[in-house]
Tab-separated table of C-alpha atoms in Angstrom:
chain	number	residue	atom	x	y	z
L	24	MET	CA	10.282	-7.531	21.666
L	25	TYR	CA	7.059	-6.401	19.986
L	26	THR	CA	5.199	-9.250	21.694
L	27	ALA	CA	5.999	-7.589	25.029
L	28	LEU	CA	5.122	-4.096	23.813
L	29	ARG	CA	1.861	-4.937	22.069
L	30	PRO	CA	-0.305	-5.137	25.244
L	31	LEU	CA	0.871	-1.646	26.174
L	32	LEU	CA	0.078	-0.273	22.719
L	33	PHE	CA	-3.295	-2.020	22.667
L	34	ALA	CA	-4.139	-0.536	26.068
L	35	VAL	CA	-4.577	2.848	24.372
L	36	GLY	CA	-6.582	3.861	21.323
L	37	PRO	CA	-5.229	2.739	17.949
L	38	GLU	CA	-4.435	6.228	16.697
L	39	THR	CA	-2.652	7.110	19.941
L	40	ALA	CA	-0.716	3.842	19.696
L	41	HIS	CA	0.260	4.680	16.129
L	42	THR	CA	1.527	8.084	17.264
L	43	PHE	CA	3.633	6.463	20.001
L	44	ALA	CA	4.992	3.853	17.578
L	45	ALA	CA	5.846	6.506	14.992
L	46	LEU	CA	7.655	8.584	17.611
L	47	ALA	CA	9.672	5.539	18.688
L	48	ALA	CA	10.489	4.739	15.052
L	49	ARG	CA	11.647	8.302	14.337
L	50	THR	CA	13.877	8.191	17.402
L	51	ALA	CA	15.337	4.799	16.465
L	52	GLN	CA	16.081	5.802	12.862
L	53	ARG	CA	18.085	8.795	14.123
L	54	VAL	CA	19.794	7.342	17.181
L	55	THR	CA	20.279	3.597	16.644
L	56	PRO	CA	20.016	2.717	12.943
L	57	PHE	CA	22.873	0.204	13.305
L	58	LEU	CA	20.888	-1.681	15.982
L	59	LEU	CA	17.897	-1.824	13.673
L	60	ASP	CA	20.117	-3.318	10.967
L	61	ARG	CA	21.390	-5.974	13.368
L	62	MET	CA	17.880	-6.833	14.566
L	63	PHE	CA	16.128	-6.997	11.203
L	64	GLU	CA	18.765	-7.616	8.548
L	65	TYR	CA	18.089	-10.568	6.262
L	66	ALA	CA	18.970	-10.819	2.575
L	67	HIS	CA	18.800	-13.667	0.077
L	68	PRO	CA	19.455	-13.575	-3.696
L	69	ALA	CA	16.286	-15.570	-4.404
L	70	LEU	CA	14.196	-12.589	-3.297
L	71	SER	CA	15.716	-10.033	-5.674
L	72	GLN	CA	14.090	-8.948	-8.939
L	73	ASP	CA	13.975	-6.050	-11.395
L	74	LEU	CA	10.560	-4.540	-12.134
L	75	PHE	CA	9.613	-1.438	-14.161
L	76	GLY	CA	13.248	-0.373	-14.287
L	77	LEU	CA	13.757	-0.630	-10.521
L	78	THR	CA	15.630	-3.187	-8.429
L	79	PHE	CA	13.832	-4.727	-5.469
L	80	THR	CA	16.239	-6.734	-3.290
L	81	ASN	CA	13.216	-8.271	-1.587
L	82	PRO	CA	9.504	-8.183	-2.426
L	83	VAL	CA	8.101	-7.140	0.962
L	84	GLY	CA	7.218	-3.460	1.168
L	85	LEU	CA	5.302	-1.045	3.361
L	86	ALA	CA	1.820	-0.207	2.105
L	87	ALA	CA	0.549	3.345	1.817
L	88	GLY	CA	-1.305	4.631	4.860
L	89	PHE	CA	1.238	3.858	7.572
L	90	ASP	CA	3.659	6.684	6.785
L	91	LYS	CA	1.513	9.342	5.184
L	92	ASN	CA	4.037	12.176	5.480
L	93	ALA	CA	7.346	10.460	4.618
L	94	ARG	CA	8.675	10.783	8.164
L	95	LEU	CA	9.559	7.105	8.794
L	96	VAL	CA	11.271	6.067	5.559
L	97	PRO	CA	14.731	5.410	7.089
L	98	PHE	CA	13.208	3.276	9.848
L	99	PHE	CA	11.553	0.916	7.406
L	100	ARG	CA	14.671	0.747	5.281
L	101	HIS	CA	16.629	-0.391	8.354
L	102	ALA	CA	13.755	-2.694	9.394
L	103	GLY	CA	14.234	-4.683	6.210
L	104	ALA	CA	11.447	-3.490	3.927
L	105	GLY	CA	12.319	-4.003	0.271
L	106	PHE	CA	10.573	-0.752	-0.614
L	107	VAL	CA	8.209	1.780	0.918
L	108	GLU	CA	5.126	3.506	-0.433
L	109	ILE	CA	4.273	6.681	1.466
L	110	GLY	CA	0.984	8.570	1.437
L	111	SER	CA	-1.679	8.919	0.390
L	112	VAL	CA	-0.507	12.425	-0.411
L	113	THR	CA	-2.919	15.060	-1.693
L	114	ALA	CA	-2.400	18.447	-3.311
L	115	ARG	CA	-3.732	20.294	-0.291
L	116	LYS	CA	-2.926	19.461	3.304
L	117	SER	CA	-5.745	17.929	5.292
L	118	ARG	CA	-6.465	16.958	8.877
L	119	GLY	CA	-8.689	14.131	7.712
L	120	ASN	CA	-11.943	13.082	9.328
L	121	PRO	CA	-12.907	13.799	12.956
L	122	ARG	CA	-11.889	11.288	15.626
L	123	PRO	CA	-12.537	8.492	16.397
L	124	ARG	CA	-11.578	7.262	12.949
L	125	LEU	CA	-9.453	4.151	13.483
L	126	PHE	CA	-10.624	0.921	15.122
L	127	ARG	CA	-9.056	-2.448	15.925
L	128	LEU	CA	-10.731	-5.840	15.577
L	129	PRO	CA	-8.149	-8.137	17.222
L	130	GLU	CA	-10.234	-11.284	16.893
L	131	ASP	CA	-10.105	-10.830	13.107
L	132	GLU	CA	-6.649	-9.191	12.959
L	133	ALA	CA	-8.357	-6.354	11.118
L	134	LEU	CA	-8.671	-2.589	11.198
L	135	ILE	CA	-11.451	-0.226	10.192
L	136	ASN	CA	-10.366	3.283	9.297
L	137	ARG	CA	-11.954	6.438	8.025
L	138	MET	CA	-8.842	8.556	8.401
L	139	GLY	CA	-9.854	10.744	5.479
L	140	LEU	CA	-6.470	11.196	3.810
L	141	GLY	CA	-4.950	13.445	6.452
L	142	ASN	CA	-1.486	14.545	5.321
L	143	HIS	CA	0.815	17.568	5.116
L	144	GLY	CA	0.178	18.157	1.411
L	145	ALA	CA	2.281	17.480	-1.675
L	146	ARG	CA	4.345	20.668	-1.541
L	147	ARG	CA	5.666	19.954	1.974
L	148	ILE	CA	6.150	16.228	1.442
L	149	ALA	CA	7.980	16.411	-1.916
L	150	PRO	CA	11.323	17.602	-0.414
L	151	ARG	CA	11.237	14.734	2.105
L	152	VAL	CA	10.744	12.249	-0.709
L	153	ALA	CA	13.575	13.841	-2.675
L	154	ARG	CA	15.962	13.274	0.255
L	155	GLN	CA	15.115	9.560	0.505
L	156	ALA	CA	14.333	8.429	-3.062
L	157	GLY	CA	16.744	7.531	-5.841
L	158	ARG	CA	18.523	4.648	-4.098
L	159	ARG	CA	19.422	2.106	-6.753
L	160	THR	CA	18.212	-0.961	-4.869
L	161	TRP	CA	15.615	0.523	-2.538
L	162	PRO	CA	12.646	2.131	-4.289
L	163	LEU	CA	10.474	4.739	-2.605
L	164	GLY	CA	7.004	5.105	-4.051
L	165	VAL	CA	4.418	7.799	-3.457
L	166	ASN	CA	0.696	7.130	-3.359
L	167	ILE	CA	-1.320	10.167	-4.462
L	168	ALA	CA	-5.047	10.838	-4.205
L	169	LYS	CA	-7.557	13.617	-4.664
L	170	THR	CA	-7.696	16.099	-1.801
L	171	HIS	CA	-10.301	15.134	0.801
L	172	ASP	CA	-12.880	17.786	-0.041
L	173	PRO	CA	-16.320	17.015	-1.568
L	174	HIS	CA	-16.371	20.462	-3.181
L	175	ILE	CA	-13.466	19.513	-5.464
L	176	MET	CA	-15.254	17.866	-8.389
L	177	GLY	CA	-15.075	17.448	-12.151
L	178	ASP	CA	-12.176	19.266	-13.823
L	179	ASP	CA	-11.097	20.656	-10.456
L	180	ALA	CA	-10.646	17.090	-9.175
L	181	LEU	CA	-8.441	16.270	-12.162
L	182	ASP	CA	-6.398	19.428	-11.659
L	183	ASP	CA	-6.016	18.575	-7.973
L	184	PHE	CA	-4.700	15.085	-8.788
L	185	VAL	CA	-2.352	16.411	-11.470
L	186	GLN	CA	-0.969	19.064	-9.120
L	187	SER	CA	0.184	16.324	-6.735
L	188	PHE	CA	1.646	14.354	-9.631
L	189	ARG	CA	3.638	17.344	-10.913
L	190	LEU	CA	5.140	17.969	-7.483
L	191	LEU	CA	5.940	14.358	-6.592
L	192	ALA	CA	6.644	12.526	-9.856
L	193	PRO	CA	10.025	14.241	-10.406
L	194	VAL	CA	11.327	12.988	-7.042
L	195	ALA	CA	9.562	9.626	-6.507
L	196	ASP	CA	10.879	6.265	-7.696
L	197	TYR	CA	7.329	5.353	-8.668
L	198	ILE	CA	3.848	6.839	-8.338
L	199	THR	CA	0.669	5.008	-7.353
L	200	LEU	CA	-2.634	6.595	-8.306
L	201	ASN	CA	-5.092	5.935	-5.492
L	202	VAL	CA	-8.320	5.916	-7.481
L	203	SER	CA	-10.211	3.770	-4.984
L	204	CYS	CA	-9.929	5.208	-1.452
L	205	PRO	CA	-13.305	4.538	0.250
L	206	ASN	CA	-12.826	6.431	3.518
L	207	THR	CA	-13.388	10.038	2.476
L	208	ALA	CA	-16.543	11.923	3.393
L	209	GLU	CA	-17.925	11.926	-0.144
L	210	GLY	CA	-17.057	8.268	-0.651
L	211	LYS	CA	-16.413	8.843	-4.371
L	212	THR	CA	-13.600	7.298	-6.366
L	213	PHE	CA	-12.242	7.348	-9.913
L	214	GLU	CA	-13.273	3.715	-10.512
L	215	ASP	CA	-15.796	4.802	-13.119
L	216	PRO	CA	-14.334	4.054	-16.569
L	217	ASN	CA	-15.014	7.525	-17.969
L	218	ALA	CA	-13.634	9.342	-14.931
L	219	PHE	CA	-10.680	6.933	-14.883
L	220	ASP	CA	-9.952	7.600	-18.558
L	221	ASP	CA	-10.048	11.367	-17.984
L	222	LEU	CA	-7.715	11.047	-15.004
L	223	LEU	CA	-5.143	8.898	-16.795
L	224	ALA	CA	-5.237	11.180	-19.843
L	225	ALA	CA	-4.490	14.180	-17.620
L	226	ILE	CA	-1.737	12.356	-15.710
L	227	MET	CA	-0.049	11.099	-18.874
L	228	ARG	CA	-0.134	14.574	-20.428
L	229	SER	CA	1.618	15.878	-17.353
L	230	ALA	CA	4.087	12.973	-17.398
L	231	ALA	CA	5.051	13.805	-20.987
L	232	ASP	CA	6.534	17.090	-19.744
L	233	LEU	CA	8.878	15.398	-17.273
L	234	LYS	CA	12.554	14.747	-17.959
L	235	ARG	CA	12.143	11.389	-16.204
L	236	ARG	CA	8.762	9.685	-16.185
L	237	PRO	CA	8.494	7.436	-13.119
L	238	PRO	CA	6.599	4.136	-13.312
L	239	ILE	CA	2.892	4.797	-12.796
L	240	LEU	CA	0.760	2.241	-10.930
L	241	VAL	CA	-2.970	2.181	-10.192
L	242	LYS	CA	-4.530	0.958	-6.935
L	243	PHE	CA	-7.925	-0.750	-7.119
L	244	SER	CA	-10.616	-1.724	-4.604
L	245	PRO	CA	-11.109	-5.370	-3.579
L	246	PRO	CA	-13.905	-7.343	-5.246
L	247	ASP	CA	-16.986	-8.443	-3.336
L	248	THR	CA	-15.886	-12.072	-3.365
L	249	GLU	CA	-12.758	-14.189	-3.662
L	250	ARG	CA	-14.167	-15.963	-6.722
L	251	PHE	CA	-13.666	-13.021	-9.046
L	252	VAL	CA	-14.250	-14.603	-12.446
L	253	LEU	CA	-15.756	-12.090	-14.844
L	254	ASP	CA	-16.479	-8.389	-14.442
L	255	SER	CA	-17.090	-6.274	-17.527
L	256	LEU	CA	-16.750	-2.993	-15.602
L	257	PHE	CA	-13.369	-3.955	-14.184
L	258	ASP	CA	-12.284	-5.270	-17.581
L	259	GLU	CA	-13.026	-1.825	-18.965
L	260	LEU	CA	-10.837	-0.254	-16.286
L	261	LEU	CA	-8.004	-2.610	-17.206
L	262	LEU	CA	-8.358	-1.765	-20.886
L	263	VAL	CA	-8.295	1.958	-20.110
L	264	ALA	CA	-5.186	1.518	-17.960
L	265	GLN	CA	-3.401	-0.502	-20.624
L	266	ALA	CA	-4.352	1.979	-23.340
L	267	HIS	CA	-2.684	4.756	-21.355
L	268	GLY	CA	0.464	2.747	-20.681
L	269	VAL	CA	0.092	2.165	-16.938
L	270	ASP	CA	3.154	0.290	-15.652
L	271	GLY	CA	1.598	-1.767	-12.861
L	272	PHE	CA	-1.314	-2.386	-10.526
L	273	VAL	CA	-1.775	-2.457	-6.754
L	274	ALA	CA	-4.432	-4.857	-5.497
L	275	THR	CA	-6.071	-3.963	-3.251
L	276	ASN	CA	-7.250	-1.006	-1.241
L	277	THR	CA	-9.401	-1.353	1.871
L	278	ALA	CA	-13.002	-2.570	1.546
L	279	PRO	CA	-16.045	-0.434	2.410
L	280	ASP	CA	-18.073	-3.484	3.520
L	281	ARG	CA	-17.799	-5.763	6.572
L	282	GLU	CA	-17.628	-9.167	4.885
L	283	GLY	CA	-15.630	-11.876	6.613
L	284	LEU	CA	-15.679	-10.412	10.116
L	285	THR	CA	-16.397	-12.605	13.140
L	286	ALA	CA	-16.395	-9.841	15.755
L	287	ASP	CA	-19.603	-8.795	17.517
L	288	PRO	CA	-21.895	-7.222	14.871
L	289	ILE	CA	-23.166	-4.609	17.322
L	290	ARG	CA	-19.624	-3.492	18.113
L	291	ILE	CA	-18.791	-3.427	14.400
L	292	ALA	CA	-21.868	-1.307	13.662
L	293	SER	CA	-20.912	1.137	16.420
L	294	MET	CA	-17.648	1.863	14.596
L	295	GLY	CA	-19.506	3.346	11.634
L	296	LYS	CA	-18.160	3.783	8.127
L	297	GLY	CA	-14.598	3.179	7.031
L	298	GLY	CA	-12.303	0.931	5.042
L	299	LEU	CA	-11.741	-2.620	6.254
L	300	SER	CA	-8.183	-3.952	6.095
L	301	GLY	CA	-6.349	-7.011	7.326
L	302	ARG	CA	-7.001	-10.740	7.312
L	303	PRO	CA	-10.733	-10.606	6.322
L	304	ILE	CA	-9.930	-9.153	2.879
L	305	ALA	CA	-6.928	-11.374	2.148
L	306	ARG	CA	-8.650	-13.904	-0.082
L	307	ARG	CA	-10.576	-11.230	-1.960
L	308	SER	CA	-7.314	-9.427	-2.642
L	309	ASP	CA	-5.824	-12.718	-3.825
L	310	GLY	CA	-8.754	-13.101	-6.196
L	311	LEU	CA	-8.216	-9.721	-7.812
L	312	VAL	CA	-4.462	-10.308	-8.115
L	313	ARG	CA	-5.184	-13.594	-9.875
L	314	TYR	CA	-7.746	-11.974	-12.164
L	315	ILE	CA	-5.424	-9.139	-13.208
L	316	HIS	CA	-2.558	-11.568	-13.797
L	317	ARG	CA	-4.722	-13.673	-16.101
L	318	LYS	CA	-6.192	-10.711	-17.960
L	319	THR	CA	-2.790	-9.137	-18.590
L	320	GLY	CA	-1.097	-12.414	-19.435
L	321	GLY	CA	1.322	-11.858	-16.574
L	322	LYS	CA	2.977	-9.016	-18.489
L	323	THR	CA	2.148	-6.202	-16.069
L	324	PRO	CA	3.645	-6.315	-12.547
L	325	ILE	CA	1.189	-6.465	-9.658
L	326	VAL	CA	1.728	-5.371	-6.065
L	327	GLY	CA	-0.410	-7.528	-3.792
L	328	VAL	CA	-1.697	-5.995	-0.561
L	329	GLY	CA	-4.436	-6.997	1.835
L	330	GLY	CA	-4.275	-9.373	4.796
L	331	ILE	CA	-0.593	-10.277	4.550
L	332	ASP	CA	0.537	-11.300	8.031
L	333	SER	CA	2.832	-14.277	7.354
L	334	ALA	CA	5.125	-15.804	4.764
L	335	GLU	CA	2.310	-18.151	3.772
L	336	SER	CA	-0.168	-15.345	3.054
L	337	ALA	CA	2.514	-13.434	1.139
L	338	TYR	CA	3.421	-16.531	-0.888
L	339	ARG	CA	-0.234	-17.123	-1.717
L	340	LYS	CA	-0.414	-13.663	-3.292
L	341	ILE	CA	2.824	-14.247	-5.176
L	342	LYS	CA	1.572	-17.525	-6.596
L	343	ALA	CA	-1.668	-15.749	-7.546
L	344	GLY	CA	0.339	-13.292	-9.639
L	345	ALA	CA	1.875	-10.618	-7.395
L	346	SER	CA	5.528	-9.804	-8.008
L	347	LEU	CA	5.642	-7.632	-4.882
L	348	VAL	CA	3.627	-7.541	-1.660
L	349	GLN	CA	2.908	-4.837	0.907
L	350	ILE	CA	1.991	-4.954	4.586
L	351	TYR	CA	0.217	-2.526	6.900
L	352	THR	CA	-2.378	-4.056	9.232
L	353	GLY	CA	-0.055	-7.010	9.821
L	354	LEU	CA	2.456	-4.571	11.333
L	355	VAL	CA	-0.109	-3.480	13.915
L	356	TYR	CA	-0.580	-7.054	15.107
L	357	HIS	CA	2.924	-8.475	14.580
L	358	GLY	CA	5.359	-5.544	14.638
L	359	PRO	CA	8.278	-4.644	12.349
L	360	GLY	CA	9.862	-8.086	12.745
L	361	LEU	CA	7.198	-9.194	10.271
L	362	PHE	CA	9.410	-8.045	7.386
L	363	ARG	CA	12.178	-10.453	8.338
L	364	SER	CA	9.887	-13.358	9.194
L	365	ILE	CA	8.108	-13.078	5.828
L	366	LYS	CA	11.402	-12.937	3.930
L	367	GLU	CA	12.835	-15.937	5.760
L	368	GLY	CA	9.617	-17.867	5.252
L	369	LEU	CA	9.471	-16.995	1.555
L	370	VAL	CA	12.952	-18.405	0.996
L	371	ARG	CA	11.920	-21.607	2.769
L	372	LEU	CA	8.710	-21.898	0.736
L	373	LEU	CA	10.547	-21.230	-2.527
L	374	GLU	CA	13.074	-23.960	-1.723
L	375	GLU	CA	10.301	-26.404	-0.818
L	376	ASP	CA	8.692	-25.798	-4.209
L	377	GLY	CA	12.000	-26.045	-6.069
L	378	HIS	CA	12.180	-22.376	-7.121
L	379	SER	CA	15.581	-20.695	-7.222
L	380	SER	CA	14.036	-17.235	-7.575
L	381	ILE	CA	10.831	-15.551	-6.545
L	382	LYS	CA	10.319	-14.681	-10.204
L	383	HIS	CA	9.654	-18.344	-10.917
L	384	ALA	CA	6.799	-18.505	-8.398
L	385	VAL	CA	4.863	-15.451	-9.624
L	386	GLY	CA	1.517	-16.534	-11.018
L	387	VAL	CA	2.096	-20.306	-10.841
L	388	GLU	CA	-1.394	-20.734	-9.345
L	389	ALA	CA	-3.140	-18.042	-11.358
């Protein structure tokens, strides 16, 4: 069905198309959830695993960025996602950057976005998360970031991050710290070891006051190249994360560069700044997943994201070391049926390789 709808969606701007798609999804999750189940349902015991105290009946989740405000969670549950990560959510609400801020590159199955972390703010979103989280076999994660405002710096930036954590950690099944978002006006991240250490120290102090500390993950930027062999700065970030007891990693965020694109360079330049996602960053994401898996000895779960648009690309990340995978740009080009097609393909690929469980395939090519 999405094959027929895609030309209509692509006939309008990408942000307008996203608005239409979100409206349709919200209607479907209220009116015809049973039809969604019939269309997208697919389960197999080989895809189930327990990670950081949570049960994932399948490893294919929705990446942060698609559902910033936790409005579409039921739709993706019925569409067959194994989990959903909403956000990025910030302490203060934000409209994000001025339009245009989202661009398609169909020839590369890629997107460029400088959305700027537009969202309703942590205080409004927390009750929505509370209504949907806590399902034993269907985790709902929340991706949090610093409010999109270049005037929030230093200790104020830490306080801003911690404010979101305090509001959302008590209700989320897990929290992802987005320390690497490249599409804000100031373009600054927490991927400096000292700033990262200060942030994790503040977050963990806040977590110590909670009755239930959710798993805490960290999302990193992609490397410059697929052959990511040795990086002392990134090693320092890993050591800082491990010292603070981070539970997992998400690899990767969008890329600020334009490597791997085949589209017309003049058209690409006209789009301006923004984070690149989709197929062009897939191999670089694979490289970072592999690197983290090796450096941690496979002991810390990794969520692989970046350029996943098929069972084969998902399986490549799993074999590189990802226990879970997330999709976003692939949904734009292939629709919600992508969840089912990846799951079916993963079972086939596991059987071809003689694996009875996805757990046995994680990191086999790291």
